[in-house]
Every structure is written in structure tokens, then in C-alpha cells.
XYZ file of N, CA and C in Angstrom:
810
model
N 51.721 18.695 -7.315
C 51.053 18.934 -6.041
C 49.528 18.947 -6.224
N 48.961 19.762 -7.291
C 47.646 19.338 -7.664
C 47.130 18.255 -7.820
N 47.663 17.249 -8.452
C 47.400 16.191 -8.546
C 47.095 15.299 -7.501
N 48.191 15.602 -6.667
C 48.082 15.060 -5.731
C 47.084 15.458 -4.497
N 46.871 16.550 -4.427
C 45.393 17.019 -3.857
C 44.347 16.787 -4.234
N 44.533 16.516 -5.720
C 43.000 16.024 -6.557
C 43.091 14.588 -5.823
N 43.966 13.648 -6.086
C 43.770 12.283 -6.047
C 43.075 12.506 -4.448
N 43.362 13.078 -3.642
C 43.163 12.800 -2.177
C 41.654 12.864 -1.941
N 41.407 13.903 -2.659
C 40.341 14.330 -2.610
C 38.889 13.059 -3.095
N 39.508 12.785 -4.582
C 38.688 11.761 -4.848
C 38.388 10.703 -4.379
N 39.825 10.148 -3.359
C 40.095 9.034 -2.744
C 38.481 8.864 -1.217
N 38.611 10.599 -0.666
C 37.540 10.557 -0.064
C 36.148 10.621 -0.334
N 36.199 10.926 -1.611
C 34.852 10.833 -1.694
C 34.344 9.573 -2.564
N 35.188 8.959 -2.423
C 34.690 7.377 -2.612
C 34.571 6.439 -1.973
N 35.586 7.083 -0.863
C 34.970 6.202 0.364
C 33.628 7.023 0.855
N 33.239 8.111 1.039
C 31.867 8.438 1.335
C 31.275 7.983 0.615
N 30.975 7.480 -0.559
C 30.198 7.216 -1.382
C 30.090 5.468 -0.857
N 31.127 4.778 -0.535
C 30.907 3.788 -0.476
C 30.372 3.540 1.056
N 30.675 4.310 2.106
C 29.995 4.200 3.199
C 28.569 3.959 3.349
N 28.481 5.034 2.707
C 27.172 6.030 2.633
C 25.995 4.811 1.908
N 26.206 4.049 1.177
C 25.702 2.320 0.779
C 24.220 2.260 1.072
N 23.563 2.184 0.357
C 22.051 1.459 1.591
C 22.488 0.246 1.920
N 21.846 -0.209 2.319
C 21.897 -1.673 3.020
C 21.209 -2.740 2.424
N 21.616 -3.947 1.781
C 20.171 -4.617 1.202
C 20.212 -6.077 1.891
N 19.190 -6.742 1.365
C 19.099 -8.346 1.517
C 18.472 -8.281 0.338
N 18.942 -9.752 -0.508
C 18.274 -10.223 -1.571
C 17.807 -11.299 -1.514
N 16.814 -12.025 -1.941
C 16.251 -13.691 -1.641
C 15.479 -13.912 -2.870
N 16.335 -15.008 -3.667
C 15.582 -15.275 -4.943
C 14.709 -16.010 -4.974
N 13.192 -15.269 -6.105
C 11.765 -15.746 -5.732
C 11.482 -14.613 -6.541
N 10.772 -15.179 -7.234
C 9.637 -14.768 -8.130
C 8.089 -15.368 -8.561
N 7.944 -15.940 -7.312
C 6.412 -16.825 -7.358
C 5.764 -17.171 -5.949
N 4.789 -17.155 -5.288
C 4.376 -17.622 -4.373
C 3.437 -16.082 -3.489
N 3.155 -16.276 -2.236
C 3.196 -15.049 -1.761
C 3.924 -14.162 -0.623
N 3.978 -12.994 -0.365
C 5.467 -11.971 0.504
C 3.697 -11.355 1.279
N 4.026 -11.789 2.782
C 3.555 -11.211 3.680
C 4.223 -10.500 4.081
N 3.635 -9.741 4.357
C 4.647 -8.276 5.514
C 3.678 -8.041 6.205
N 4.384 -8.388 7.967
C 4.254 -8.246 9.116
C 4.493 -6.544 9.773
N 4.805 -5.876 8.627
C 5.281 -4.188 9.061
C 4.624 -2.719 8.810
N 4.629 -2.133 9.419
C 4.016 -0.422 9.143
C 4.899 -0.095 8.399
N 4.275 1.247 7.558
C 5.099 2.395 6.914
C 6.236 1.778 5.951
N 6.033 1.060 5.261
C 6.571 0.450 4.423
C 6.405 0.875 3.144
N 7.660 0.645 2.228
C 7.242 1.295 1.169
C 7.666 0.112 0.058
N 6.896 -0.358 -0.919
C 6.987 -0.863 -1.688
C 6.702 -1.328 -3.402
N 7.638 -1.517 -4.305
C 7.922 -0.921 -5.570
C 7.787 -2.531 -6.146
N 6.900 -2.946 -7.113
C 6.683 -4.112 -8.179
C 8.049 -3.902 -9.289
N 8.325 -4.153 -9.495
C 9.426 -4.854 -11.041
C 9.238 -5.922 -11.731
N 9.911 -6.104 -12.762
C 9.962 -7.548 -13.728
C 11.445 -8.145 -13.155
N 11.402 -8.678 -12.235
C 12.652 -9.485 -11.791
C 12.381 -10.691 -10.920
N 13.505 -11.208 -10.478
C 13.644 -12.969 -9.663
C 14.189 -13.114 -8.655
N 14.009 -11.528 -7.840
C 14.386 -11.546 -6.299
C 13.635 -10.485 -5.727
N 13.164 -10.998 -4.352
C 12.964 -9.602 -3.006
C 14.275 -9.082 -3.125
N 13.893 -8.105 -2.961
C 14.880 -6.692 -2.694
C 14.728 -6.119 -1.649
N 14.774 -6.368 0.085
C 14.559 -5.298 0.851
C 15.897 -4.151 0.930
N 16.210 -3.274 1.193
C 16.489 -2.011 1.304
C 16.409 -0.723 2.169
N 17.374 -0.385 2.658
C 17.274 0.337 3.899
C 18.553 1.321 3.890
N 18.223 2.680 4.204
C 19.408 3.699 4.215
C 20.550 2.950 5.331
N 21.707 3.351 4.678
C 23.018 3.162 5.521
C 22.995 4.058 6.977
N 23.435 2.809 8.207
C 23.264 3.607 9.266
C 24.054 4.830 9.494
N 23.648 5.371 10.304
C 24.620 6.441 10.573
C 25.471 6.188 12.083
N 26.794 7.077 11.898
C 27.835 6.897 12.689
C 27.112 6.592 13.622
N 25.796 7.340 14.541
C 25.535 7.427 15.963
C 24.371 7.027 16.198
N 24.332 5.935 15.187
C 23.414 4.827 15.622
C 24.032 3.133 15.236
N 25.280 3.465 15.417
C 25.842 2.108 15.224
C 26.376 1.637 16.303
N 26.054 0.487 17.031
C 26.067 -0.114 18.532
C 26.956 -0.819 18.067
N 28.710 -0.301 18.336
C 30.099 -1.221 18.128
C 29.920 -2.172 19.331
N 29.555 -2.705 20.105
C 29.294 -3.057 21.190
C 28.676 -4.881 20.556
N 27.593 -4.524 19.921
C 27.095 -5.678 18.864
C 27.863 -6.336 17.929
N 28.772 -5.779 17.579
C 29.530 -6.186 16.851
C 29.982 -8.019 16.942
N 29.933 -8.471 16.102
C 29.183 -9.878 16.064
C 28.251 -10.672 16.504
N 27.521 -9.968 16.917
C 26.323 -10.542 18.083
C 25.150 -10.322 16.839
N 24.069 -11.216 17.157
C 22.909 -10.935 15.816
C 21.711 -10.754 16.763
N 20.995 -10.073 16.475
C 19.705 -9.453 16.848
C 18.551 -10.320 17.049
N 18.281 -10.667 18.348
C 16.806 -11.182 18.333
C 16.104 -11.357 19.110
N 14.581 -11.731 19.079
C 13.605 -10.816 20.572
C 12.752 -11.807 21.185
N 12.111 -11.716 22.006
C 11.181 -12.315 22.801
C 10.194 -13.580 21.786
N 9.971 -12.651 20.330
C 9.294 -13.525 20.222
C 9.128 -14.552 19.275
N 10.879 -14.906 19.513
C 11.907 -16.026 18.896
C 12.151 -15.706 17.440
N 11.953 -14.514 16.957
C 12.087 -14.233 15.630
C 13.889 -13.879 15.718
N 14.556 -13.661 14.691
C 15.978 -13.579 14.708
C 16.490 -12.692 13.718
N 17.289 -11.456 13.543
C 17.099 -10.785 12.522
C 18.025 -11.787 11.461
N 18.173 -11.953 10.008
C 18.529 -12.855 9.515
C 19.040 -11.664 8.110
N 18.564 -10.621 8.114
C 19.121 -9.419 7.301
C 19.585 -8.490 7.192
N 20.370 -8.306 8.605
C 20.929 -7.250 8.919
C 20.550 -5.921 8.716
N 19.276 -5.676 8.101
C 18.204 -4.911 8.624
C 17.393 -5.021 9.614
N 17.107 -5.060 10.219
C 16.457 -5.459 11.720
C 15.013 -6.234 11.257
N 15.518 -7.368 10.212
C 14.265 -7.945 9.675
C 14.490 -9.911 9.440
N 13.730 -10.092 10.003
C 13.005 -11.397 9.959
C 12.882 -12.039 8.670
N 13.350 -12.756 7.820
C 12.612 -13.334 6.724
C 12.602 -14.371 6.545
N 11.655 -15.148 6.272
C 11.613 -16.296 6.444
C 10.952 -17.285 5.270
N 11.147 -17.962 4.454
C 10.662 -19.344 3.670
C 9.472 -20.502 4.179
N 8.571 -20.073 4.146
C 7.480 -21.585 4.478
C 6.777 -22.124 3.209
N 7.491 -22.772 2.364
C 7.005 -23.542 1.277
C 6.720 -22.456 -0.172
N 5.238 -21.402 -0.325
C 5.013 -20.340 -1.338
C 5.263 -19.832 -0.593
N 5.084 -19.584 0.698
C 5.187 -17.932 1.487
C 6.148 -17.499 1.656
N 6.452 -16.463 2.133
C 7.563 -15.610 2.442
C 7.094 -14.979 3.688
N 7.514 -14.997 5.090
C 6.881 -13.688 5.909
C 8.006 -13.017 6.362
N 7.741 -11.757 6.428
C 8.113 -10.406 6.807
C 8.210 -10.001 8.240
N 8.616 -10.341 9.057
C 8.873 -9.205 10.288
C 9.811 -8.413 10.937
N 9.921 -7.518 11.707
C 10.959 -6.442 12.191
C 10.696 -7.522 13.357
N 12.167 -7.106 14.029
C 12.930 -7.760 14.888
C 13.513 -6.832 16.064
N 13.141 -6.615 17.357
C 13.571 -5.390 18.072
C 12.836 -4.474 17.073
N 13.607 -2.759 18.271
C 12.959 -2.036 18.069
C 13.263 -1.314 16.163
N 12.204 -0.952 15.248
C 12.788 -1.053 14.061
C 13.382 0.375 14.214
N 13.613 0.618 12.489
C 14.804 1.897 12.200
C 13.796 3.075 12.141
N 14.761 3.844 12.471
C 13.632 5.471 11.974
C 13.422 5.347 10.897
N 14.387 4.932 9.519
C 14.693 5.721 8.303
C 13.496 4.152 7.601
N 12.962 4.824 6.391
C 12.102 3.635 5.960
C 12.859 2.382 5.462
N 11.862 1.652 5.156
C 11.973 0.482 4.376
C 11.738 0.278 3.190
N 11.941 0.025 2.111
C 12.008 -0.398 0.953
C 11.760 -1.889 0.458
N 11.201 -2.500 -0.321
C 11.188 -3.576 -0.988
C 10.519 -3.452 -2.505
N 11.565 -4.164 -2.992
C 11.107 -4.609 -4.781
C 10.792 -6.397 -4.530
N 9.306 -5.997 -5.140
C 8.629 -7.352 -5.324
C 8.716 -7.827 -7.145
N 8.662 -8.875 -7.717
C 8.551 -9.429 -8.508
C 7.132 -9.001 -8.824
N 6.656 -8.423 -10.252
C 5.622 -8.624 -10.700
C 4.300 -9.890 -10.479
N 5.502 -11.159 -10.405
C 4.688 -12.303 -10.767
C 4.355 -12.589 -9.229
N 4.368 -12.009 -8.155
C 4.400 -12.599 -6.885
C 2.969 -11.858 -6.537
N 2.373 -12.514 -5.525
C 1.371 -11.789 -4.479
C 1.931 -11.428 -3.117
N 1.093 -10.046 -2.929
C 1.748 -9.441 -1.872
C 0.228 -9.022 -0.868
N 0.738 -9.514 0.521
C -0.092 -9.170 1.729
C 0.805 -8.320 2.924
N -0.144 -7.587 3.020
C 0.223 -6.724 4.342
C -0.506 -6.646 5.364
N 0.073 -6.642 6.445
C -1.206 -6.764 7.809
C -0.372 -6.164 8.840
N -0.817 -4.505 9.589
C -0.163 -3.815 10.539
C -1.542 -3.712 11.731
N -1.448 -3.824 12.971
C -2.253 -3.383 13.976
C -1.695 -2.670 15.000
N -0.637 -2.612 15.298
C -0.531 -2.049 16.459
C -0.528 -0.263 16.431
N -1.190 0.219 17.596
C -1.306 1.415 17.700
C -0.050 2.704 17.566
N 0.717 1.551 17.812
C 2.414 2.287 17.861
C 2.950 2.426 16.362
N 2.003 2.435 15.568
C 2.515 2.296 14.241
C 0.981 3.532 13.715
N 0.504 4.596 14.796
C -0.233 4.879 14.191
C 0.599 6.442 12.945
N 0.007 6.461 12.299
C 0.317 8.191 11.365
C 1.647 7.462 10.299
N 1.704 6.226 10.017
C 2.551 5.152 8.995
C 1.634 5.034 8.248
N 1.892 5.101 6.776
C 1.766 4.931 5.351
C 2.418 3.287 4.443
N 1.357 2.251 4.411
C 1.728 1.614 3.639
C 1.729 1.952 1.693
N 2.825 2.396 1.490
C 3.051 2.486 -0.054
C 3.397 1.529 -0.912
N 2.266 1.776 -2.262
C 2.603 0.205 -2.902
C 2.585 1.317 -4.842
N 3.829 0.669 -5.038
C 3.935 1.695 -6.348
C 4.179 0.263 -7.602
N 3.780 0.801 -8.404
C 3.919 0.220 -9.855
C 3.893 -1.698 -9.605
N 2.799 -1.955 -9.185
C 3.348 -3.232 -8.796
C 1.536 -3.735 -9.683
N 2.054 -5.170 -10.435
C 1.138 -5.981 -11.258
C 0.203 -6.917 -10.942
N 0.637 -7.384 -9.463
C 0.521 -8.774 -8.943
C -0.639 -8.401 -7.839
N -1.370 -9.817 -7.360
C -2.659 -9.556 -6.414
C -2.169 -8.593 -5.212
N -2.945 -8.557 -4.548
C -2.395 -7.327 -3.053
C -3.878 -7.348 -1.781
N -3.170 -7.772 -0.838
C -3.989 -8.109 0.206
C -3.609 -6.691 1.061
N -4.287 -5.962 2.020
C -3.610 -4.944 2.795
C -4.693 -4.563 3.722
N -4.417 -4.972 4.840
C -5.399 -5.245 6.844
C -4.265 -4.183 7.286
N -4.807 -3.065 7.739
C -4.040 -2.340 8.579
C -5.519 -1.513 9.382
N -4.905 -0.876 10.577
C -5.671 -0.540 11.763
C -5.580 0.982 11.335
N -3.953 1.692 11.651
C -3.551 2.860 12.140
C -2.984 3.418 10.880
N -2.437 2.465 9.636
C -1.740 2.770 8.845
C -2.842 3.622 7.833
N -2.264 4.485 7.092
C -2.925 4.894 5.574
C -2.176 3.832 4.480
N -3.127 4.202 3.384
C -2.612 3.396 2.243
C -2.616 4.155 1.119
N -1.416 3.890 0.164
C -1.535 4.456 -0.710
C -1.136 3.559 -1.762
N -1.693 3.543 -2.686
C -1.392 2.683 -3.770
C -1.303 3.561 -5.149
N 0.063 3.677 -6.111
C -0.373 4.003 -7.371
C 0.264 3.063 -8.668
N -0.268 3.475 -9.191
C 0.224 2.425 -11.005
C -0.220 1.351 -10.582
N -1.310 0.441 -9.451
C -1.605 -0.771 -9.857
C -2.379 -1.218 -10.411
N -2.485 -2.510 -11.001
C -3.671 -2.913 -11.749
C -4.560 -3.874 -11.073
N -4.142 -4.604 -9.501
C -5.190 -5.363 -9.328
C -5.162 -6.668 -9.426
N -5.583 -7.861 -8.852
C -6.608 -7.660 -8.015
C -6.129 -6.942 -6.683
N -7.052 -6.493 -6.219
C -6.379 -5.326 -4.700
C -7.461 -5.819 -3.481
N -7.650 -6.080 -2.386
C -8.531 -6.389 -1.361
C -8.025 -5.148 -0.023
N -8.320 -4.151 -0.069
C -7.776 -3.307 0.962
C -8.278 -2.697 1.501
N -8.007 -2.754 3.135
C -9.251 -2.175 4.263
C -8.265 -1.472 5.321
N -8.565 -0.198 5.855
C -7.922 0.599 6.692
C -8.939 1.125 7.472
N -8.970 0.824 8.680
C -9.552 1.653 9.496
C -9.495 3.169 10.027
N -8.332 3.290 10.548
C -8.437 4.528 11.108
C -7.341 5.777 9.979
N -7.461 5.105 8.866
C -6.181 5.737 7.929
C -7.252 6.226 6.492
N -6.523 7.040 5.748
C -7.194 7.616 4.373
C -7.171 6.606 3.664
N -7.137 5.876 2.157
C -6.971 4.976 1.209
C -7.092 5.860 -0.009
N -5.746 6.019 -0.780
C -5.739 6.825 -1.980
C -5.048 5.709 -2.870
N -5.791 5.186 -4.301
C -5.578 4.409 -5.221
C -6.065 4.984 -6.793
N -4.247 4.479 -7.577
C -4.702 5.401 -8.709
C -4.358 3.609 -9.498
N -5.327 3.624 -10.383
C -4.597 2.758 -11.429
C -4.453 2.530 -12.668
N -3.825 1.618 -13.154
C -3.028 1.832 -14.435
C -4.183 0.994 -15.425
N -3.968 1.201 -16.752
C -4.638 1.141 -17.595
C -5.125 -0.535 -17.611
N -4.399 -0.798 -17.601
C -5.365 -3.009 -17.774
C -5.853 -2.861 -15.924
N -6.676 -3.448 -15.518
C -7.079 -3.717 -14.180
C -7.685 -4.973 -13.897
N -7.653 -5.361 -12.786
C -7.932 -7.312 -12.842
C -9.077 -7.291 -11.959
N -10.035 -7.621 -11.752
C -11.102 -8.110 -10.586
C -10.385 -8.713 -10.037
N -10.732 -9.051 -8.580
C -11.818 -7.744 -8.241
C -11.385 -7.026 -7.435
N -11.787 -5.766 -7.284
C -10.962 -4.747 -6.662
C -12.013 -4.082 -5.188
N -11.436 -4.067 -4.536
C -12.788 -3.795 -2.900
C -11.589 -2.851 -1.987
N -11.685 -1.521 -1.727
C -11.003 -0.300 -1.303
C -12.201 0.422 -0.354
N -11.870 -0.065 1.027
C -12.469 0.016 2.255
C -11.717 1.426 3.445
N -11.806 2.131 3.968
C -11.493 3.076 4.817
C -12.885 3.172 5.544
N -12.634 3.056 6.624
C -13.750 3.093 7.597
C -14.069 4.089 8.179
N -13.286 5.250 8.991
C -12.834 6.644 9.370
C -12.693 7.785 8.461
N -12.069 6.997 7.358
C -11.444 8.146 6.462
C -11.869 7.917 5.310
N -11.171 9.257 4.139
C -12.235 8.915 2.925
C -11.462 8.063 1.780
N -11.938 7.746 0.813
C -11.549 7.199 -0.165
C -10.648 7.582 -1.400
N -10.068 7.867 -1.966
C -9.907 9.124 -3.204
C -8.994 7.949 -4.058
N -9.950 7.576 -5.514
C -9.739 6.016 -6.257
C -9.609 7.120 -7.740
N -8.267 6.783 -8.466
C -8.513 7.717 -10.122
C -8.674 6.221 -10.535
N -9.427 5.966 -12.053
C -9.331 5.266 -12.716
C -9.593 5.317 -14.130
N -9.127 4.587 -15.314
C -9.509 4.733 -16.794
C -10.510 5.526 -16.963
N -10.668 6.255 -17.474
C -12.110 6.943 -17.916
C -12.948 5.691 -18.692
N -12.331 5.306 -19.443
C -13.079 3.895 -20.379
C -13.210 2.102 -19.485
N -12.705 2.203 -18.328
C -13.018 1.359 -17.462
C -14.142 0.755 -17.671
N -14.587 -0.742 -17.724
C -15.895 -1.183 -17.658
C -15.996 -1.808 -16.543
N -17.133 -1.164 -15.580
C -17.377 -1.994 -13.948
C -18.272 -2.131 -13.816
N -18.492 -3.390 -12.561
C -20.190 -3.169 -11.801
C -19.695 -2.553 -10.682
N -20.053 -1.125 -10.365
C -19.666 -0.408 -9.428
C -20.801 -0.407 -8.232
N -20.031 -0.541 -7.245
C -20.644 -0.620 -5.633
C -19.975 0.514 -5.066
N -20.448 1.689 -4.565
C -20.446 2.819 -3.899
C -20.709 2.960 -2.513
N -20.118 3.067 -1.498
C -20.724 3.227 -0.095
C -20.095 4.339 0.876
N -21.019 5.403 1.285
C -20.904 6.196 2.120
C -21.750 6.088 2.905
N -21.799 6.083 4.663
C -23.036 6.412 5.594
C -23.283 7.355 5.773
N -21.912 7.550 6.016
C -22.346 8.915 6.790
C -21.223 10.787 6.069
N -21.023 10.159 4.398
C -20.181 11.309 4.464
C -20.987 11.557 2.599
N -20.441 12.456 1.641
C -20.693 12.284 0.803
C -19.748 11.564 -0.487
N -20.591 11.534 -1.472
C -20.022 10.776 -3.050
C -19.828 12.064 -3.873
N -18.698 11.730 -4.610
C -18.167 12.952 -5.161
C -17.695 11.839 -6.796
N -17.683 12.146 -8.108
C -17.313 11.253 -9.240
C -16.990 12.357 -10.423
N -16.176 11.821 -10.948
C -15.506 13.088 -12.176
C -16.640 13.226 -13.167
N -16.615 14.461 -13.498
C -17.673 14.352 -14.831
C -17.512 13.360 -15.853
N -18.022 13.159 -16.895
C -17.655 12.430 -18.051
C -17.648 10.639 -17.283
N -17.703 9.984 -16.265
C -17.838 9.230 -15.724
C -19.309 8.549 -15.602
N -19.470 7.376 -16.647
C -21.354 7.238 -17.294
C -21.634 5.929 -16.231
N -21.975 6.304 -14.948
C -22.004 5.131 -14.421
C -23.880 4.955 -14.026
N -24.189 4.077 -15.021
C -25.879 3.874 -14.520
C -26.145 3.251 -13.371
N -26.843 3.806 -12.817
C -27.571 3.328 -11.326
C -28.465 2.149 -11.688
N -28.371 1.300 -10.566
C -29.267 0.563 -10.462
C -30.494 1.785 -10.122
N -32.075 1.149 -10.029
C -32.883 1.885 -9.590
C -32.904 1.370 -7.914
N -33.208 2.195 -6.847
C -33.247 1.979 -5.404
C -34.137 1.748 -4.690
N -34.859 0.871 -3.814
C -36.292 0.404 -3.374
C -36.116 1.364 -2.283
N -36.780 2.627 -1.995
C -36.953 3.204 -1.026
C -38.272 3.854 -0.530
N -39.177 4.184 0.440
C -39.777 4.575 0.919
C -39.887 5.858 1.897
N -40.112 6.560 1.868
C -40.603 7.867 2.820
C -41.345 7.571 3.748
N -41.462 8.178 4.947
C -42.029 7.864 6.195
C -43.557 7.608 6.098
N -44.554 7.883 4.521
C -45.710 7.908 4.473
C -45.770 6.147 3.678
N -44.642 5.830 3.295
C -44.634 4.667 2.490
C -44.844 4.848 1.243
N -44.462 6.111 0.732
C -44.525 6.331 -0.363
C -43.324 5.713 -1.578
N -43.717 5.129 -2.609
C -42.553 4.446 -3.084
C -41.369 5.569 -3.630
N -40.258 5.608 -3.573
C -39.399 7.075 -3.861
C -37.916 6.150 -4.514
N -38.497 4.669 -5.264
C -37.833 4.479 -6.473
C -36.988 4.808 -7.967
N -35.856 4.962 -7.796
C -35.569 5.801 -8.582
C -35.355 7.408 -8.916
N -35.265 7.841 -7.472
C -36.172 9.230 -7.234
C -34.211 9.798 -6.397
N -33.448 8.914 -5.823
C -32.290 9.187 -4.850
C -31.178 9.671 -5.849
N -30.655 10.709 -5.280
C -30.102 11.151 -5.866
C -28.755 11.165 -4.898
N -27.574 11.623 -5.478
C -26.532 11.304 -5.648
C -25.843 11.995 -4.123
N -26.155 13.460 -3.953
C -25.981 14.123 -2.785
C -26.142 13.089 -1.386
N -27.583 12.674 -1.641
C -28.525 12.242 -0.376
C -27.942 10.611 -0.300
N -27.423 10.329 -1.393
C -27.548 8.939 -1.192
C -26.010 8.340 -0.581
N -26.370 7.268 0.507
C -25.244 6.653 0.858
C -25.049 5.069 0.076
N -25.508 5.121 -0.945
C -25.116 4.049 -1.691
C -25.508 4.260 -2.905
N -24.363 3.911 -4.236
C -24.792 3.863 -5.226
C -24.469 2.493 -5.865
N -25.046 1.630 -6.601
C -24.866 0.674 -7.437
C -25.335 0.528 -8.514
N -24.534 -0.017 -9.918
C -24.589 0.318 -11.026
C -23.461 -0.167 -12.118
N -23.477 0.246 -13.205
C -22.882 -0.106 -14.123
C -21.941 1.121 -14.851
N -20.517 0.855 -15.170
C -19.752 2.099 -15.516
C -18.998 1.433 -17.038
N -19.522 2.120 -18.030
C -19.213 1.868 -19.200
C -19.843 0.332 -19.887
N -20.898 0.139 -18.999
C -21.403 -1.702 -19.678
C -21.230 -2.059 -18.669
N -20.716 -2.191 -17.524
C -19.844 -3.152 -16.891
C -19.193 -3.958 -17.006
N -18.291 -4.606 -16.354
C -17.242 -4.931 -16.130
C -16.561 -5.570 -14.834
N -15.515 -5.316 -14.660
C -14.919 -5.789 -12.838
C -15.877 -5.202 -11.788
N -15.364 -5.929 -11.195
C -15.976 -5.618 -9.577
C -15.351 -4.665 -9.118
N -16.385 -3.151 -8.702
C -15.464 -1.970 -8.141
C -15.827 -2.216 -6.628
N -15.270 -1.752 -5.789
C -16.176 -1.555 -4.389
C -15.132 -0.636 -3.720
N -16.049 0.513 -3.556
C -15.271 1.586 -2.841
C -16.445 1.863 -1.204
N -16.139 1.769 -0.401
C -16.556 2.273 1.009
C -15.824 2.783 2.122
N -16.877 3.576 2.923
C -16.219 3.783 4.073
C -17.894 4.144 4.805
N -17.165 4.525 6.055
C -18.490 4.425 7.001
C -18.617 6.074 7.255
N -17.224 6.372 7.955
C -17.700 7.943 8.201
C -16.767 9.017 7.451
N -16.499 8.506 6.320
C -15.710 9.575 5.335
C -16.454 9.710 4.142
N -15.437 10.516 2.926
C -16.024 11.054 2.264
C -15.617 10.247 0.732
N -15.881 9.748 -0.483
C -15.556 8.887 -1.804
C -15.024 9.785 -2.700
N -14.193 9.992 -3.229
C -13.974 10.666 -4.276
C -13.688 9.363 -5.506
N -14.287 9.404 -6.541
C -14.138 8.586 -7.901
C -13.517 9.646 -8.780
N -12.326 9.387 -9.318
C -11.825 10.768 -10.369
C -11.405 9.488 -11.745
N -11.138 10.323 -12.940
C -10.760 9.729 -13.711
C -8.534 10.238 -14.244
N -8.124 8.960 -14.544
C -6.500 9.045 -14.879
C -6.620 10.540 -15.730
């Protein structure tokens, strides 16, 4: 009789287990570049020879039996093609990315190939207080968002990334590629990197302050400035007062460029 209560038992919880499933699409590719058309996305680099998107298993009371063989698609002729409520599509190197109808609560996931380049581009306002996440990934990285924050860690670069109305927090890993340009316009910056890093570093705050880890030897250029008498005050700006610094960090090296307009820079070291 035990036994037989055990078996029952196990019997169900393997079907929960198998319910319970995320959801994937796979599309083999390991070269070219993966646009994504989406907010709040979260995405993970590997050494492999397929996209991986990924998505929690629906739940009972969000499953429309009603659909049931019918496939998903919207106004603006896109078609879901992954049974994630996602778009994917092949144009020669590219790959693009879009949600299809209205998307899922629960996030998104994708594993990119090391060897691939990856772009992201979100605007709409309805996607504001979304986090584009980009973890352990090797390969170039484009990222245009309006509303979204960004967060990037373990990459090495090259990175081109601008957020307007969102924070930008980037940590990276020990090799790093030029050139690297980490823009927040609203919000502040907060970049860790090698302590032994060699850069030509470009610094920009207007209107907030620069903040840099100790032990961080980054020589200033000297600064052509004047005082209201025309007095020359070359070399004289200091770090508090100043909304720009440029210079050299360890010899130099890559191209750093960290800005924003009305936030605040933090430079820390790994």
C-alpha cells in the first residue's frame, strides 16, 4: 500500500514538474546581428550555436483554450512564430525581435551566442520603469532606449549605450574592447572597471557631480578656462566644480565615455 502511495505521489509530481516547463524557441545562429524590438528584457551571452528565447510556463488562468489552434497576430502584420508572443524573424545577418499583441507579465529571457552582436531599441512610454539586462555576454552591444534602465554586468565591449529617462549601471570584466560610450541623460551613471584598465577617458556631467574610486590614476588633460575678469584659470578646475573631465587612465588606452546631462557619474573600480 505504501508503495503504492509513493508511486502516486511521484507520478504527480512529475507531471508538475513537467507542466510547470518554461517555454522556449530555439533558432540556430551564431554570427550576424539579434535586434530586439522589446523592453525589460533580460539577456545572458554563452559559448553556443543558437538564440535561446525563454519564458516562464503559462499559468492555468492565463491560458485562452478558446485559441487553441489559432496563432497570434496584430495590426502590424507581425505574426507570433514562437509561441511566446514573439516575432522572429531572418533578414540575411540580422535577426529582429518583436512582441506580438499584448506581451506577458512574466519576463523574457534570451541566450545569445558570444560570437553574435546584439542591439536593442525600446521607446514607448508604456514600457516606462523596464530594465534592459545584459549579463556575461562578449560580443558588440548597441542599446537606444527612452523609458528603460540599463544594466549591464560581466561585459567586455564594444558597448554604445544611451538611456534617457533611465539609470545606466555597467560593471566589466577583465579584457575590454573599444570603444565603449555609456550615456544616461536624466539619470546617473555608476561604471566599475579594472583598476589596471588603460583609457583615454572622457567624463561628462552638467549639471550633477563626478565621483571616481581612489587608487584610480587618471591624468587630466589641462582645461582652457577663464573667469569673468578673463583671467586664465588653466589647469586650476578641479574635480568637484568641474563638469568635464578628460584624460588619460593608466597611459591610456580604449575609448571611455561616460555622460549624462542632469545626473550624477560614479567611476568605481572591480
Amino acid at each position: 500500500m505504501k508503495k503504492i502511495i509513493a508511486t502516486i505521489i511521484l507520478s504527480v509530481v512529475l507531471v508538475s514538474v513537467v507542466s510547470a516547463q518554461d517555454r522556449q524557441f530555439k533558432l540556430s545562429r551564431k554570427t550576424g546581428t539579434l535586434n530586439i524590438n522589446i523592453p525589460g528584457v533580460y539577456i545572458e551571452g554563452y559559448d553556443g550555436s543558437e538564440i535561446v528565447f525563454e519564458a516562464p510556463a503559462l499559468k492555468t488562468e492565463d491560458k485562452d483554450e478558446r485559441a487553441a489552434g489559432l496563432r497570434l497576430v496584430s495590426g502590424s502584420g507581425l505574426t507570433d512564430n514562437t509561441g511566446l508572443n514573439l516575432s522572429v524573424r531572418e533578414n540575411g545577418n540580422v535577426v529582429d525581435v518583436d512582441y506580438v499583441g499584448r506581451r506577458d507579465k512574466d519576463s523574457l529571457t534570451i541566450k545569445v551566442p558570444n560570437t553574435m552582436a546584439i542591439k536593442v531599441k525600446t521607446n514607448s512610454v508604456m514600457d516606462a520603469g523596464k530594465r534592459v539586462d545584459i549579463r556575461n555576454f562578449k560580443g558588440e552591444l548597441e542599446i537606444n532606449t527612452i523609458y528603460n534602465a540599463i544594466a549591464l554586468n560581466n561585459i567586455t565591449g564594444p558597448v554604445n549605450a544611451k538611456t534617457i529617462y533611465g539609470e545606466l549601471t555597467a560593471k566589466f570584466a577583465s579584457a575590454i574592447k573599444s570603444p565603449i560610450s555609456l550615456v544616461a541623460l536624466y539619470k546617473f551613471v555608476d561604471v566599475s572597471i579594472p583598476s589596471d584598465l588603460k583609457a583615454n577617458v572622457n567624463i561628462s556631467s552638467q549639471n550633477g557631480n563626478i565621483y571616481a574610486a581612489d587608487g584610480l590614476d587618471i591624468k587630466k588633460e589641462p582645461l582652457k578656462e577663464k573667469n569673468s575678469d578673463g583671467e586664465d584659470l588653466t589647469g586650476l578646475k578641479d574635480w568637484g566644480r568641474s563638469s568635464e573631465i578628460k584624460g588619460t587612465l593608466n597611459g591610456g588606452g580604449i575609448d571611455l565615455i561616460l555622460k549624462t546631462s542632469y545626473g550624477k557619474i560614479y567611476l568605481r573600480k572591480n
